[in-house]
Amino acid sequence: MKNQRLASELAIEIQAFLDQQGSLMLAVVDAQGAPIASYAPYVVLDNEFYILVSRLAQHTEALEQALNASVLIIEDEASSDTVYARKRLQYEVSVSMIQRESAIWSSVGGLLVKRHGEVASQLLSLGDFLMFQLSPVKGRFVKGFGRAYELAPNTLVSDQLDHLRG
């Protein structure tokens, strides 16, 4: 992006948007090739999304088998000017399962409890809940009509953006 000041402002706006939202929409494909859409509360640590999901949920089995998925974080309809141009972040992500006894499980678990409350603590103690790391491969930030930006590869928030034009 040629205007570095605008790019920096957009990076701040993207970070604020991630901080404001509590959950992400998730799209993954199961072993038979069927698409599955769901959602999960998230936290961000070191430029990665982390989610905690039940093994009983349809999308969890697909995540266990998946190498990649798609994530959408979108503005609430009630606060948008129009449903056709809601602010949103979309990422293609690579998927990795986090081992329960690992240091990252403990660190992320603490962040989940801090951000989402005591229910997260209860879920972390249940054996059927799994944690996944969703690492951004590419992303796009859409602010509205004519205001879409491609993020730098492998970043969650970046001041290296390309304005997309139709």
Coordinates of C-alpha atoms in Angstrom, one line a residue:
M1 CA 0.0 0.0 0.0
K2 CA 1.4 3.4 -1.0
N3 CA 0.0 5.4 1.9
Q4 CA 1.9 4.0 4.9
R5 CA -0.1 6.2 7.3
L6 CA -3.4 4.7 6.1
A7 CA -1.9 1.2 6.3
S8 CA -0.8 1.8 9.9
E9 CA -4.3 3.1 10.7
L10 CA -5.9 0.0 9.1
A11 CA -3.6 -2.3 11.2
I12 CA -4.7 -0.6 14.4
E13 CA -8.4 -0.9 13.2
I14 CA -7.9 -4.6 12.5
Q15 CA -6.4 -5.3 15.9
A16 CA -9.2 -3.4 17.6
F17 CA -11.8 -5.4 15.6
L18 CA -10.1 -8.7 16.7
D19 CA -10.1 -7.5 20.3
Q20 CA -13.8 -6.5 20.2
Q21 CA -15.1 -9.8 18.8
G22 CA -15.3 -12.9 20.9
S23 CA -16.0 -15.6 18.4
L24 CA -15.1 -16.6 14.8
M25 CA -17.1 -18.4 12.1
L26 CA -15.3 -21.5 11.0
A27 CA -15.6 -23.4 7.6
V28 CA -13.9 -26.8 7.2
V29 CA -14.4 -29.8 4.9
D30 CA -15.0 -33.3 6.3
A31 CA -13.3 -36.5 5.1
Q32 CA -16.1 -37.0 2.6
G33 CA -15.7 -33.5 1.2
A34 CA -18.8 -32.1 2.7
P35 CA -18.5 -28.5 4.0
I36 CA -19.2 -27.8 7.6
A37 CA -19.8 -24.3 9.0
S38 CA -19.7 -23.5 12.7
Y39 CA -18.3 -21.0 15.2
A40 CA -16.0 -21.0 18.2
P41 CA -14.9 -18.5 20.8
Y42 CA -11.2 -17.6 20.3
V43 CA -8.2 -16.0 21.7
V44 CA -5.1 -14.7 19.9
L45 CA -1.5 -15.4 21.0
D46 CA 1.6 -14.7 18.9
N47 CA -0.3 -13.9 15.7
E48 CA -2.3 -17.2 15.9
F49 CA -6.0 -18.0 16.7
Y50 CA -6.7 -20.6 19.3
I51 CA -10.1 -22.3 19.8
L52 CA -11.4 -24.9 22.3
V53 CA -14.1 -27.2 20.8
S54 CA -15.9 -30.3 21.9
R55 CA -15.1 -33.6 20.2
L56 CA -18.9 -34.1 20.0
A57 CA -19.2 -31.1 17.6
Q58 CA -19.3 -32.0 13.9
H59 CA -16.6 -29.6 13.0
T60 CA -14.1 -31.0 15.5
E61 CA -13.6 -34.3 13.7
A62 CA -13.1 -32.4 10.5
L63 CA -10.6 -30.1 12.2
E64 CA -8.7 -33.2 13.5
Q65 CA -8.3 -34.4 9.9
A66 CA -7.9 -31.0 8.2
L67 CA -4.8 -29.3 7.1
N68 CA -6.6 -26.0 6.5
A69 CA -9.8 -24.2 7.1
S70 CA -11.4 -20.8 6.7
V71 CA -12.2 -18.3 9.4
L72 CA -14.6 -15.3 9.3
I73 CA -14.9 -12.6 12.0
I74 CA -17.8 -10.4 11.1
E75 CA -19.4 -7.3 12.5
D76 CA -22.8 -7.8 14.2
E77 CA -25.7 -7.0 11.9
A78 CA -27.3 -4.7 14.5
S79 CA -24.2 -2.4 14.5
S80 CA -23.7 -2.3 10.7
D81 CA -25.1 0.3 8.4
T82 CA -26.1 -2.4 5.9
V83 CA -26.0 -6.2 5.9
Y84 CA -24.4 -6.0 2.5
A85 CA -21.3 -4.3 3.7
R86 CA -20.5 -5.6 7.2
K87 CA -17.0 -5.1 8.4
R88 CA -15.2 -8.4 8.3
L89 CA -11.9 -10.3 8.5
Q90 CA -11.5 -13.5 6.5
Y91 CA -8.5 -15.8 6.8
E92 CA -7.3 -19.0 5.2
V93 CA -5.6 -20.9 8.1
S94 CA -3.6 -24.0 8.6
V95 CA -4.8 -26.2 11.5
S96 CA -2.8 -27.8 14.3
M97 CA -4.1 -29.6 17.3
I98 CA -2.5 -28.6 20.7
Q99 CA -1.6 -31.4 23.1
R100 CA -3.4 -31.2 26.4
E101 CA -0.3 -31.5 28.6
S102 CA 1.7 -28.9 26.7
A103 CA 2.8 -25.5 27.9
I104 CA 0.9 -23.8 25.1
W105 CA -2.3 -25.6 26.3
S106 CA -1.8 -24.0 29.7
S107 CA -1.0 -20.6 28.4
V108 CA -3.8 -20.4 26.0
G109 CA -6.2 -21.9 28.5
G110 CA -5.4 -19.0 30.9
L111 CA -6.2 -16.6 28.1
L112 CA -9.5 -18.3 27.3
V113 CA -10.5 -18.1 30.9
K114 CA -9.5 -14.4 31.1
R115 CA -11.4 -13.5 27.9
H116 CA -14.4 -15.8 28.1
G117 CA -14.9 -16.4 31.8
E118 CA -15.3 -19.3 34.1
V119 CA -17.2 -21.5 31.6
A120 CA -13.9 -21.7 29.6
S121 CA -12.2 -23.1 32.8
Q122 CA -14.9 -25.8 33.1
L123 CA -14.5 -26.7 29.4
L124 CA -10.7 -27.0 29.7
S125 CA -11.2 -29.6 32.4
L126 CA -13.4 -31.8 30.3
G127 CA -11.7 -34.6 28.4
D128 CA -13.7 -34.3 25.3
F129 CA -12.6 -30.7 24.6
L130 CA -9.7 -30.2 22.1
M131 CA -7.7 -27.1 21.4
F132 CA -6.6 -26.1 17.9
Q133 CA -4.2 -23.5 16.7
L134 CA -5.3 -21.7 13.5
S135 CA -2.4 -20.1 11.8
P136 CA -3.1 -17.4 9.2
V137 CA -1.9 -18.2 5.6
K138 CA -3.6 -15.3 3.9
G139 CA -6.3 -12.8 4.9
R140 CA -8.6 -10.0 3.8
F141 CA -10.1 -7.1 5.7
V142 CA -13.3 -5.6 4.3
K143 CA -14.6 -2.3 5.7
G144 CA -17.4 -1.9 3.3
F145 CA -18.1 -1.2 -0.4
G146 CA -14.9 -0.5 -2.3
R147 CA -12.8 -0.8 0.9
A148 CA -11.3 -4.3 0.8
Y149 CA -7.6 -5.0 1.6
E150 CA -5.5 -8.1 1.2
L151 CA -3.2 -8.7 4.2
A152 CA 0.4 -9.6 4.0
P153 CA 0.8 -13.4 3.8
N154 CA 1.1 -15.4 7.1
T155 CA -0.1 -12.4 9.3
L156 CA -3.1 -11.8 11.5
V157 CA -2.6 -8.1 11.6
S158 CA -0.4 -6.3 9.2
D159 CA 0.4 -2.8 8.0
Q160 CA 1.4 -4.3 4.7
L161 CA -1.9 -4.2 2.9
D162 CA -3.0 -4.2 -0.8
H163 CA -6.2 -2.3 -1.6
L164 CA -8.3 -4.5 -3.8
R165 CA -10.1 -2.9 -6.7
G166 CA -12.9 -4.4 -8.8

